[in-house]
PDB file of C-alpha atoms and ligand atoms in Angstrom:
ATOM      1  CA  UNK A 122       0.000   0.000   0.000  1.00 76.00           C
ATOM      2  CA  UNK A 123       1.318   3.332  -0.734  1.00 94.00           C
ATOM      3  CA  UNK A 124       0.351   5.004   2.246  1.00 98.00           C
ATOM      4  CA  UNK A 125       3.070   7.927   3.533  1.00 98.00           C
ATOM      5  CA  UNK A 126       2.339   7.319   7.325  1.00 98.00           C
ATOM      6  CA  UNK A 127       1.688   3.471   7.058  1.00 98.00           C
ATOM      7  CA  UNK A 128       5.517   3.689   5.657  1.00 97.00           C
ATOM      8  CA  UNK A 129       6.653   5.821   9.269  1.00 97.00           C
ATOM      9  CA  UNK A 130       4.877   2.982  10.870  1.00 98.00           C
ATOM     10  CA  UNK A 131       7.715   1.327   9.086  1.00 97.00           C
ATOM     11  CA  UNK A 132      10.330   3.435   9.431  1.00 96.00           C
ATOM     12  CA  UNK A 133      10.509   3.750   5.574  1.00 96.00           C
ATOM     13  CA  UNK A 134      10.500   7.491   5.959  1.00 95.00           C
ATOM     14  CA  UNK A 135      12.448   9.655   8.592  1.00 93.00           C
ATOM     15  CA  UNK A 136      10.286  11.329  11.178  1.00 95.00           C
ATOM     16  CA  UNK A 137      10.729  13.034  14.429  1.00 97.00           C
ATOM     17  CA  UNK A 138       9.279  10.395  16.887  1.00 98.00           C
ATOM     18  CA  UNK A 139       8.060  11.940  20.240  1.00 98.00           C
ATOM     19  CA  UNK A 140       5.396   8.740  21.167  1.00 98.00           C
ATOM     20  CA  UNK A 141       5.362   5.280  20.197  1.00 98.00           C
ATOM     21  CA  UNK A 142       3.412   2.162  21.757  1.00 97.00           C
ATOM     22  CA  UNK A 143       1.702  -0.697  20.524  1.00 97.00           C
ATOM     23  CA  UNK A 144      -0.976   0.648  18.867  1.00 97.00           C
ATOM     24  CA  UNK A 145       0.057   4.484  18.419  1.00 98.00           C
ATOM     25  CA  UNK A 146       2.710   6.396  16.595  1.00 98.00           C
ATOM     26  CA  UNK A 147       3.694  10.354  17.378  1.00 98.00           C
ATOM     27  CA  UNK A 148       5.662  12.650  15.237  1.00 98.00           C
ATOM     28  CA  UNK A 149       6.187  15.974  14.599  1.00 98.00           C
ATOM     29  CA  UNK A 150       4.317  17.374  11.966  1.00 98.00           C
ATOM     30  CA  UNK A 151       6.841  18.655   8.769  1.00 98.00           C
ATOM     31  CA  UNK A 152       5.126  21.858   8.303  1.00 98.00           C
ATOM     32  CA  UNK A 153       4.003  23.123  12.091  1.00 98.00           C
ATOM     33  CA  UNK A 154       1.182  25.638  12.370  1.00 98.00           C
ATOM     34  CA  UNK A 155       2.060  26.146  16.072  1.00 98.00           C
ATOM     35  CA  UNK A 156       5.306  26.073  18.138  1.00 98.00           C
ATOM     36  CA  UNK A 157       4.233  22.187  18.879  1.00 98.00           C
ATOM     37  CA  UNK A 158       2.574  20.916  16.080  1.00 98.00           C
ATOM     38  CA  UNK A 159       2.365  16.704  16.606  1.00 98.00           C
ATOM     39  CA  UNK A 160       0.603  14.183  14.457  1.00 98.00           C
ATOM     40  CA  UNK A 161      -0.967  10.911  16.606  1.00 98.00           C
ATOM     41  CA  UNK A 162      -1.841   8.044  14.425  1.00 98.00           C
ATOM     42  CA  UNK A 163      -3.359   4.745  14.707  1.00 98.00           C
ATOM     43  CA  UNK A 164      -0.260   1.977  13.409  1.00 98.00           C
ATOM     44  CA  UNK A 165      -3.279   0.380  11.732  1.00 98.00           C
ATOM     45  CA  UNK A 166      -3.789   1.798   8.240  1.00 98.00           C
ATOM     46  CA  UNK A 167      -7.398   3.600   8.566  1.00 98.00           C
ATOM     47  CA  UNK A 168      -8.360   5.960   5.862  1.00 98.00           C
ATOM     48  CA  UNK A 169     -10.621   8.262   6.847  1.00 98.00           C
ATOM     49  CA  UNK A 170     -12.695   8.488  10.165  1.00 98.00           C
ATOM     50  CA  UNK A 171     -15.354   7.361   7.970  1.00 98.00           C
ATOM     51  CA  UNK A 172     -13.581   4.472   8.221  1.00 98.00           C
ATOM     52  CA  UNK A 173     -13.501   3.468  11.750  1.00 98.00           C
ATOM     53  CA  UNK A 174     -14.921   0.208  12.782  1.00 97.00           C
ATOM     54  CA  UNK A 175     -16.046  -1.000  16.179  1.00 97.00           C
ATOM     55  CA  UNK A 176     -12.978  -3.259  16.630  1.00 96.00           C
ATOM     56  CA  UNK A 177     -10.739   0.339  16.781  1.00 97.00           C
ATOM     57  CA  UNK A 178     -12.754   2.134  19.117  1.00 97.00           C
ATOM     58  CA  UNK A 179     -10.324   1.335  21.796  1.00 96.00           C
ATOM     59  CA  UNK A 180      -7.179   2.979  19.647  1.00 95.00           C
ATOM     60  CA  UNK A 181      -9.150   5.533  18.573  1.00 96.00           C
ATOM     61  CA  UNK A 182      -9.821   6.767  21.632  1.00 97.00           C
ATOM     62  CA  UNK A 183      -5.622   6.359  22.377  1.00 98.00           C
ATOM     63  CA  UNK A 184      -5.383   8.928  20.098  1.00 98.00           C
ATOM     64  CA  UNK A 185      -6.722  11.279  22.597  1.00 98.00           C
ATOM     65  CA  UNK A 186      -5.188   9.538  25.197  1.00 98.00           C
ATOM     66  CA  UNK A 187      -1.877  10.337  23.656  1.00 98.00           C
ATOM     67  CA  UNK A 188      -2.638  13.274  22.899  1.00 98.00           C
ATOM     68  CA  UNK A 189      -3.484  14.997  26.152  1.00 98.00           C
ATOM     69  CA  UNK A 190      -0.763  13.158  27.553  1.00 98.00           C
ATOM     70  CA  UNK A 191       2.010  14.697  25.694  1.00 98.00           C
ATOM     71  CA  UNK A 192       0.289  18.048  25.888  1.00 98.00           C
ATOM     72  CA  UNK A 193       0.917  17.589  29.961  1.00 98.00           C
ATOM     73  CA  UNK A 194       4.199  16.610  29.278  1.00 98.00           C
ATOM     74  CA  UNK A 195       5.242  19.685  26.992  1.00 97.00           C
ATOM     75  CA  UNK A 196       3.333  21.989  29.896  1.00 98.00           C
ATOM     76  CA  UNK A 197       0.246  23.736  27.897  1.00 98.00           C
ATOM     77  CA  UNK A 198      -2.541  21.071  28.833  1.00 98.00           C
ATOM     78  CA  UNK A 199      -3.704  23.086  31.870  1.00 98.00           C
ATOM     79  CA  UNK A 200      -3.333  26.642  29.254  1.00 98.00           C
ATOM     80  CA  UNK A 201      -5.039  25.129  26.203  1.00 98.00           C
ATOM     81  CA  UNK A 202      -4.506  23.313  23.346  1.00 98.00           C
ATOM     82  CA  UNK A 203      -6.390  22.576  20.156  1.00 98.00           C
ATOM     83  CA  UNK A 204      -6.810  18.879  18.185  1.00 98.00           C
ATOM     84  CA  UNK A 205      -7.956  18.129  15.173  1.00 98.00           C
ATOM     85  CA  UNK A 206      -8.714  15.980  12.727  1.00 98.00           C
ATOM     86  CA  UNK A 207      -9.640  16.713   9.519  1.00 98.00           C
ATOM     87  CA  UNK A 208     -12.058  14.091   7.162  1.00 98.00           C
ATOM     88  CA  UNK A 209     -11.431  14.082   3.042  1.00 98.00           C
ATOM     89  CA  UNK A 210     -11.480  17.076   1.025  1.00 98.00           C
ATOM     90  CA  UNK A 211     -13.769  19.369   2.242  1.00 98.00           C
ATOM     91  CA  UNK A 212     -12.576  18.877   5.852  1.00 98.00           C
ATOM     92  CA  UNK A 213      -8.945  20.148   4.304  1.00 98.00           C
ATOM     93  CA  UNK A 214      -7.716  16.387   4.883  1.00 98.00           C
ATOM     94  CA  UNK A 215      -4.402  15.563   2.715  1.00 98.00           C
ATOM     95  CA  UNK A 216      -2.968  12.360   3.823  1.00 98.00           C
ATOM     96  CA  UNK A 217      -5.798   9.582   3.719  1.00 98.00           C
ATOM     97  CA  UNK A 218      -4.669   7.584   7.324  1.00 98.00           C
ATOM     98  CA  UNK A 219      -6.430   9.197   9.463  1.00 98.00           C
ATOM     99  CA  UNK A 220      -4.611  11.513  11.996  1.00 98.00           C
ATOM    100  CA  UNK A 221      -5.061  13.693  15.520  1.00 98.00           C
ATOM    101  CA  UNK A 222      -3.395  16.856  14.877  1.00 98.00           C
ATOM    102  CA  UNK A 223      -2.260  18.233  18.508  1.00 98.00           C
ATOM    103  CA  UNK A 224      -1.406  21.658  18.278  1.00 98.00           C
ATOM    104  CA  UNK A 225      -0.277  24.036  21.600  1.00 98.00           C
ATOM    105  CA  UNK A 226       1.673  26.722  22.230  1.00 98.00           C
ATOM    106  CA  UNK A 227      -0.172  29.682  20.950  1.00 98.00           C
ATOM    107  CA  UNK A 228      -3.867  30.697  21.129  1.00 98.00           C
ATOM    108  CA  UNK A 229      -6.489  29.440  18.125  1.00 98.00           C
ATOM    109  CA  UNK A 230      -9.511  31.218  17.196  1.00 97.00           C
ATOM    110  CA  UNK A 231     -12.601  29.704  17.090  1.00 97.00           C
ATOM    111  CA  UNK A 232     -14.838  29.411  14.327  1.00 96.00           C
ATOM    112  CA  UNK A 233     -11.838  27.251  12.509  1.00 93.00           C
ATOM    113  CA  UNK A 234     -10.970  28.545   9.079  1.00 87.00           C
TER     114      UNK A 234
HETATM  115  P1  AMP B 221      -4.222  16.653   6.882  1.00 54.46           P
HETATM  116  O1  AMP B 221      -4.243  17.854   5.955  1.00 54.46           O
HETATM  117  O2  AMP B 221      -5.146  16.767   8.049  1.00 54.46           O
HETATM  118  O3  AMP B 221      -4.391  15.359   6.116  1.00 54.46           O
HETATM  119  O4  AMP B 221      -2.773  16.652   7.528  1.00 54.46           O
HETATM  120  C1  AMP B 221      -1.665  16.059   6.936  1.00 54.46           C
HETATM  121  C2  AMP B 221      -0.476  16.590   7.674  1.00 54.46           C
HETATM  122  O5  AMP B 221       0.649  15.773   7.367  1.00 54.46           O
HETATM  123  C3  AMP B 221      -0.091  18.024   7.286  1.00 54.46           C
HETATM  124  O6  AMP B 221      -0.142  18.867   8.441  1.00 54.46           O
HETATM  125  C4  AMP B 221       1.319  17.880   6.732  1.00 54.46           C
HETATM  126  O7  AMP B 221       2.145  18.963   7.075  1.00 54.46           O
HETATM  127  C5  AMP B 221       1.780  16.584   7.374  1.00 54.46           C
HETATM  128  N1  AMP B 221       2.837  15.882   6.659  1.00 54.46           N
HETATM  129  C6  AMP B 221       2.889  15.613   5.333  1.00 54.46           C
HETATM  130  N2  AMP B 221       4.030  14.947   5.026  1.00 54.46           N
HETATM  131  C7  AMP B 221       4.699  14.789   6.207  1.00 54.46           C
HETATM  132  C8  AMP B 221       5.934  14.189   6.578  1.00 54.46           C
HETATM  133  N3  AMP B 221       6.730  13.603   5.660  1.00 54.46           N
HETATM  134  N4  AMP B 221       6.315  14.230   7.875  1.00 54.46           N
HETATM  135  C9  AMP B 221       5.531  14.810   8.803  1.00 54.46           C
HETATM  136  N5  AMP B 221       4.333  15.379   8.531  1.00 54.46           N
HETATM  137  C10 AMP B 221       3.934  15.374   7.254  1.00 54.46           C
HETATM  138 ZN1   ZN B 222      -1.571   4.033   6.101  1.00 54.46          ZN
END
């Protein structure tokens, strides 16, 4: 499969690694839109979130985990942080395995853009 993140699942492609378990890589994100700008993806090649099925519930929800975890550990959880993830092209998303963007470090404006 020709899938850019299934291939930093397999170290195929260099990446800044800042979280790894079983089920969950971490990286930082190549073109940041925030002083921390990390990507948190399941090591299971998912497409979209359209594409979630019961049996991933459980590392879905690690992506949040992970998430707020390393936002505690790089000391803005308790200021604020912003996630996203973004679903096919009108949701702005560019790499089709799905993602949690974790973004801190500066304030974000709500309505997103
Ligand atoms: P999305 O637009 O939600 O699909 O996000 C894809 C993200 O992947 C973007 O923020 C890109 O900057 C990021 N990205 C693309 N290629 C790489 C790469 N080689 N290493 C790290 N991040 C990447
Ligand atoms: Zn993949």
């Amino acid at each position: 499969m020709d899938c850019l993140f299934c291939k930093m699942v397999e170290r195929e492609v260099p990446t800044e690694i800042v979280y790894e378990d079983e089920h969950v890589l971490a990286f930082n994100d190549i073109n940041p839109q925030a002083p921390t700008h990390v990507l948190i993806i399941p090591k299971k090649h998912i497409a979209t979130l359209n594409d979630i099925e019961p049996a991933d519930l459980e590392t879905a929800g690690r992506l949040q985990y992970v998430a707020a975890r390393l936002a505690k550990d790089k000391g803005f959880a308790e200021d604020g942080y912003r996630v996203v993830m973004n679903c096919n092209e009108l949701g702005g998303q560019t790499v089709y395995h799905i993602h949690m963007h974790l973004l801190g470090g500066r304030e974000f404006t709500w309505p997103a853009g």
